[in-house]
Short mmCIF file of C-alpha atoms and ligand atoms in Angstrom, two decimals:
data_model
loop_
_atom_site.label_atom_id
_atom_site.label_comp_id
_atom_site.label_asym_id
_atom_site.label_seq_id
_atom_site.Cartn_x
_atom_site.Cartn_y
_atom_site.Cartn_z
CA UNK A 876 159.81 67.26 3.43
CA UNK A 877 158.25 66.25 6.56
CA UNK A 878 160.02 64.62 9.46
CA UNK A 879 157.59 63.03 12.51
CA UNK A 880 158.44 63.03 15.74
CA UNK A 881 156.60 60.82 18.35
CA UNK A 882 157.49 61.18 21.97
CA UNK A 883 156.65 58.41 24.36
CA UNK A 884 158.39 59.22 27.90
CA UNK A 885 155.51 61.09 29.89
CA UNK A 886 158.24 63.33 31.97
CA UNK A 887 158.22 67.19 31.35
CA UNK A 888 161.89 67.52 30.53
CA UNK A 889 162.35 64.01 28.81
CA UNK A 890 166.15 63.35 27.73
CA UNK A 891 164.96 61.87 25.09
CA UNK A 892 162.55 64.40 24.37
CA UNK A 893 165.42 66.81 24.21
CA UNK A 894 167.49 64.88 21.85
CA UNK A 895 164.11 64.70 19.56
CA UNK A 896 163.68 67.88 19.70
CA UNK A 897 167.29 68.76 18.84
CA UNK A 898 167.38 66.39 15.75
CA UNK A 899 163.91 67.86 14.94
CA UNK A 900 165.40 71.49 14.72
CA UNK A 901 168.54 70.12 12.91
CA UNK A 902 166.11 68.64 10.39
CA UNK A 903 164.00 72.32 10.16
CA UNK A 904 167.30 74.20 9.48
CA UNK A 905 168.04 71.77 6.82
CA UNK A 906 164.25 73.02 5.33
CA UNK A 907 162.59 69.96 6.78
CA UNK A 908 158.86 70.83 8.11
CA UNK A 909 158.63 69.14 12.01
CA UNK A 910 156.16 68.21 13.99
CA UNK A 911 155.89 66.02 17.38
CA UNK A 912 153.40 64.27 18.84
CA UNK A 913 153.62 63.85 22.70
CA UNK A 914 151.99 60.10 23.09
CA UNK A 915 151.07 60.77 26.84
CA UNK A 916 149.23 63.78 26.49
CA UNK A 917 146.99 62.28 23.55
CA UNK A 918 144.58 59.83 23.55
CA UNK A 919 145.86 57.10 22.02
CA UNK A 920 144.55 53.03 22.72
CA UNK A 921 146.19 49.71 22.63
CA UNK A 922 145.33 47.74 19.32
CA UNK A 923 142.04 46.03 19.61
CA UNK A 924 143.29 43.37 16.85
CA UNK A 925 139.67 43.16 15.56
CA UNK A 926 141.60 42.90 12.15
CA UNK A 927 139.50 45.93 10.59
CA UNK A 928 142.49 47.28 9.17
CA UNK A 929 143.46 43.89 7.25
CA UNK A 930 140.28 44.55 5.75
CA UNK A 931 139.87 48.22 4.91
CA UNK A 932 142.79 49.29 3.08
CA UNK A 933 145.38 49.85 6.84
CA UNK A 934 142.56 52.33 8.00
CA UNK A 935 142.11 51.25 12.15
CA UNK A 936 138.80 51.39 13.38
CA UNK A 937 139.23 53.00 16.62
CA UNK A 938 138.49 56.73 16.56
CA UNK A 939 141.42 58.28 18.72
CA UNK A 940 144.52 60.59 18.25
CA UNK A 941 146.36 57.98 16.41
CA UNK A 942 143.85 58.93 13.30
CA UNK A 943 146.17 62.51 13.07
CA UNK A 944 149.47 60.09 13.42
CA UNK A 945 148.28 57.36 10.52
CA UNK A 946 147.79 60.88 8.69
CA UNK A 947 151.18 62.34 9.20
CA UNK A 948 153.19 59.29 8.66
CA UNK A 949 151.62 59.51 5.15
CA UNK A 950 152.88 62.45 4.41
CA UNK A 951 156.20 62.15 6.21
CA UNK A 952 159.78 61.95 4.94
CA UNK A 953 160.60 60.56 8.32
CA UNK A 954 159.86 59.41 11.66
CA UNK A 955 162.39 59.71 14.70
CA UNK A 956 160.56 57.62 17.68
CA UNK A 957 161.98 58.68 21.00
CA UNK A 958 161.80 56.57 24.21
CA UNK A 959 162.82 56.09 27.56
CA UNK A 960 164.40 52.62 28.42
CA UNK A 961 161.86 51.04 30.86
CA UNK A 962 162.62 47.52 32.05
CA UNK A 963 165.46 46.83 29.50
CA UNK A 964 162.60 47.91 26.73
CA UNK A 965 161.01 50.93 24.98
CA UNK A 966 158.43 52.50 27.08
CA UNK A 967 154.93 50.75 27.48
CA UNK A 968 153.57 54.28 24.95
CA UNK A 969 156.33 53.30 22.38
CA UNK A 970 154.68 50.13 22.63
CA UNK A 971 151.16 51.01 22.08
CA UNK A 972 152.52 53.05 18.74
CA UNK A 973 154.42 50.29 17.42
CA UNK A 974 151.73 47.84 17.83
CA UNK A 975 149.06 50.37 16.04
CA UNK A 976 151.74 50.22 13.27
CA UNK A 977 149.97 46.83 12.43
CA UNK A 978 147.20 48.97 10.33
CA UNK A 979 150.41 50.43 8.29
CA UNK A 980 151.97 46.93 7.82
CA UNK A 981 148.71 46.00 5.94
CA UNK A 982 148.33 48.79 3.65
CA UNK A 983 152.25 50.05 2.88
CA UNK A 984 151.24 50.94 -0.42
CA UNK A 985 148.74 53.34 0.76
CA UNK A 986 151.06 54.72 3.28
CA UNK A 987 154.06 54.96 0.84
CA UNK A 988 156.16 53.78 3.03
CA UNK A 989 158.74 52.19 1.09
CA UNK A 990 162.15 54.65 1.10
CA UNK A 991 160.40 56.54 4.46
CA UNK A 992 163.22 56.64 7.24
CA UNK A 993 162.84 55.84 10.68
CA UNK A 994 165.24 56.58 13.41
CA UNK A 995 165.65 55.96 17.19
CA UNK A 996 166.59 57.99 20.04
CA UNK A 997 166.62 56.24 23.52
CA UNK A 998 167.90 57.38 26.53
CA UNK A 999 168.32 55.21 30.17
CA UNK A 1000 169.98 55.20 33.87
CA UNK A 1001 172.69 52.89 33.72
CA UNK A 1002 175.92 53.60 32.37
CA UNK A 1003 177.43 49.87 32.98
CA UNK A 1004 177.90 47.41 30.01
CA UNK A 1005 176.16 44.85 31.02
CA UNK A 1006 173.04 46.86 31.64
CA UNK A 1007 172.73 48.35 27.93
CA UNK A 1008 174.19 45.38 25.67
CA UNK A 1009 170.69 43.88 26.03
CA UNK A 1010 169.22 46.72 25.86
CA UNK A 1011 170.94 47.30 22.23
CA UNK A 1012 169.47 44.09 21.36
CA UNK A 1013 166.21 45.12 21.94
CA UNK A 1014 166.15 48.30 20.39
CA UNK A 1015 167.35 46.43 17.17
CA UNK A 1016 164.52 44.01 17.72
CA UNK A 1017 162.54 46.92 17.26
CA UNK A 1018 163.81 48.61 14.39
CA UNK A 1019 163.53 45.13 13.03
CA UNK A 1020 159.77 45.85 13.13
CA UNK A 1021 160.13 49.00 11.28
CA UNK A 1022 162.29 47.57 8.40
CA UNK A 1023 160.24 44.49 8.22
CA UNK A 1024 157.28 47.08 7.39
CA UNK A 1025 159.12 48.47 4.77
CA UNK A 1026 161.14 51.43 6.37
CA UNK A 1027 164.84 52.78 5.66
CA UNK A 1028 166.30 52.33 8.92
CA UNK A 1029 168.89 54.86 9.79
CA UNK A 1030 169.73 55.49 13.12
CA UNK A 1031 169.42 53.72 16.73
CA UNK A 1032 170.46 55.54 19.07
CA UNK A 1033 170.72 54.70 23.33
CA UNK A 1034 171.76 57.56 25.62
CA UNK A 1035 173.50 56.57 29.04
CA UNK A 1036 173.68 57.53 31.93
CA UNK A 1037 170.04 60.03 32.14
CA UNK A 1038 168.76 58.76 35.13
CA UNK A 1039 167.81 62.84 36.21
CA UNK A 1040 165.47 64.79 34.46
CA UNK A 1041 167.65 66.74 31.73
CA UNK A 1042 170.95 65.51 32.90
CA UNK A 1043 171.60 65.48 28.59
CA UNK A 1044 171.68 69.05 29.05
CA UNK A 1045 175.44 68.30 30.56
CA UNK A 1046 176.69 65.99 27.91
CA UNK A 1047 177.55 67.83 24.38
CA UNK A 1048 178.01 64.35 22.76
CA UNK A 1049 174.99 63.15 23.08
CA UNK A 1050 173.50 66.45 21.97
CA UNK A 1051 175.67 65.92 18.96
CA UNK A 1052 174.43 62.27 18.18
CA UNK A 1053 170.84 63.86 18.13
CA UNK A 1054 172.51 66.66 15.71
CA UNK A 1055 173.81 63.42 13.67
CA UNK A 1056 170.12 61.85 13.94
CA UNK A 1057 168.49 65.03 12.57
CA UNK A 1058 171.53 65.44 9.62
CA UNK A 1059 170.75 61.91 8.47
CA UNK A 1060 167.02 61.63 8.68
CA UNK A 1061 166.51 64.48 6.07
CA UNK A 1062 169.53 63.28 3.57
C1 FMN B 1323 159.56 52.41 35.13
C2 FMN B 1323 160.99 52.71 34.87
C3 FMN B 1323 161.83 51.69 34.44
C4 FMN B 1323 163.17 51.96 34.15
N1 FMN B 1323 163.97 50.92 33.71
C5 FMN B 1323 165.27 51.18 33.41
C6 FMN B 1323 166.12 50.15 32.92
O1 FMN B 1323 165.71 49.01 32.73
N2 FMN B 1323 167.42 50.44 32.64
C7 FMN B 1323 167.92 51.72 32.82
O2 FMN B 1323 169.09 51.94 32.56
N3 FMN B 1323 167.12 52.73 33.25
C8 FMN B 1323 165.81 52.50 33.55
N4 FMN B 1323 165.00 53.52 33.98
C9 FMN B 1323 165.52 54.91 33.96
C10 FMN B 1323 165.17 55.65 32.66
O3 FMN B 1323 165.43 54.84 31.54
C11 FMN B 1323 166.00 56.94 32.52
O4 FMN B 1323 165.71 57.83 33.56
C12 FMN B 1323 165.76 57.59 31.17
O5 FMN B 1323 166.76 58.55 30.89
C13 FMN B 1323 164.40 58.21 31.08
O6 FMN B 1323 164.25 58.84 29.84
P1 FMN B 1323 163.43 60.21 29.72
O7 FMN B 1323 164.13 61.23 30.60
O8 FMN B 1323 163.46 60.53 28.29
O9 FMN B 1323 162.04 59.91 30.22
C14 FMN B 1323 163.67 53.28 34.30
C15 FMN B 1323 162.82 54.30 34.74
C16 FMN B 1323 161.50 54.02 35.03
C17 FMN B 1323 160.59 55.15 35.49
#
């Protein structure tokens, strides 16, 4: 059983990297295999829409580090997509990976996809109300995505209140929602 996990805030000591990592070691005690992929240190380009995937079977034309992604998410048992909340969205990386999902959309026999689970941790500054309502809104916009390619969604997660590097390291329950996030993903 292989869980994914795909990292898209460039910072060193990420909160949500943390919180992927943690639900990535939950899911290895549990006997899952993990890996992660850190988006910003890869070479990884925006969709080109040239529609060669529609064509050949979900395989993308461009020859980048997404090819070793498209191969892992075959294999996988799950994906946990971590992000930092830029602008009230997902970070411009989680962007580029969920619109080079568009080869997998067209081909999700050949990817299996169907009973895969997805999962997402996000983590932002502000720890007001209004300021992550919306937010919520979007991230479900974006699981949308996921389901509508065929995908078991079970978690969405938004962490508060990380505007500091590592500042997760001081709050145990949002450690333990990325314990929960790992438990779930390999059930
Ligand atoms: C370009 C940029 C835009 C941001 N926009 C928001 C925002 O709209 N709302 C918010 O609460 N925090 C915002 N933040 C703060 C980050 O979401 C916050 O520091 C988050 O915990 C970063 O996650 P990371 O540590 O995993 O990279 C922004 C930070 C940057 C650099």
């Amino acid at each position: 059983m292989k869980i994914v996990g795909i990292n898209t805030s460039p910072r060193p000591k990420s909160n949500s990297r943390i919180a992927l990592v943690k639900a990535l070691e939950t899911a290895e005690a549990k006997g899952a295999d993990v890996e992660i992929f850190d988006l910003n240190l890869m070479d990884i380009r925006t969709c080109q829409a040239d529609d060669y995937c529609v064509e050949h079977d979900g395989q993308c034309a461009l020859d980048d580090d997404m090819q070793k992604i498209y191969s892992e998410i075959k294999d996988a048992y799950g994906i946990i997509l971590a992000t930092p909340i830029y602008m009230g969205n997902v970070s411009s990386l989680a962007k580029v990976f969920i619109d080079r999902m568009h080869a997998v959309l067209h081909a999700i026999d050949s990817y299996g996809i169907r009973g895969k689970k997805f999962s997402v941790i996000a983590s932002q500054a502000a720890v007001d109300p209004p300021m992550y309502e919306y937010i919520k809104h979007n991230l479900e916009t974006t699981v949308d995505i996921f389901r509508g390619i065929g995908f078991d969604v079970e978690d969405v997660v938004l962490l508060i209140g990380n505007a500091r590097e590592e500042a997760i390291l001081d709050k145990g329950n949002q450690l333990d929602k990325a314990v929960m996030v790992g438990n779930k993903i390999v059930r």
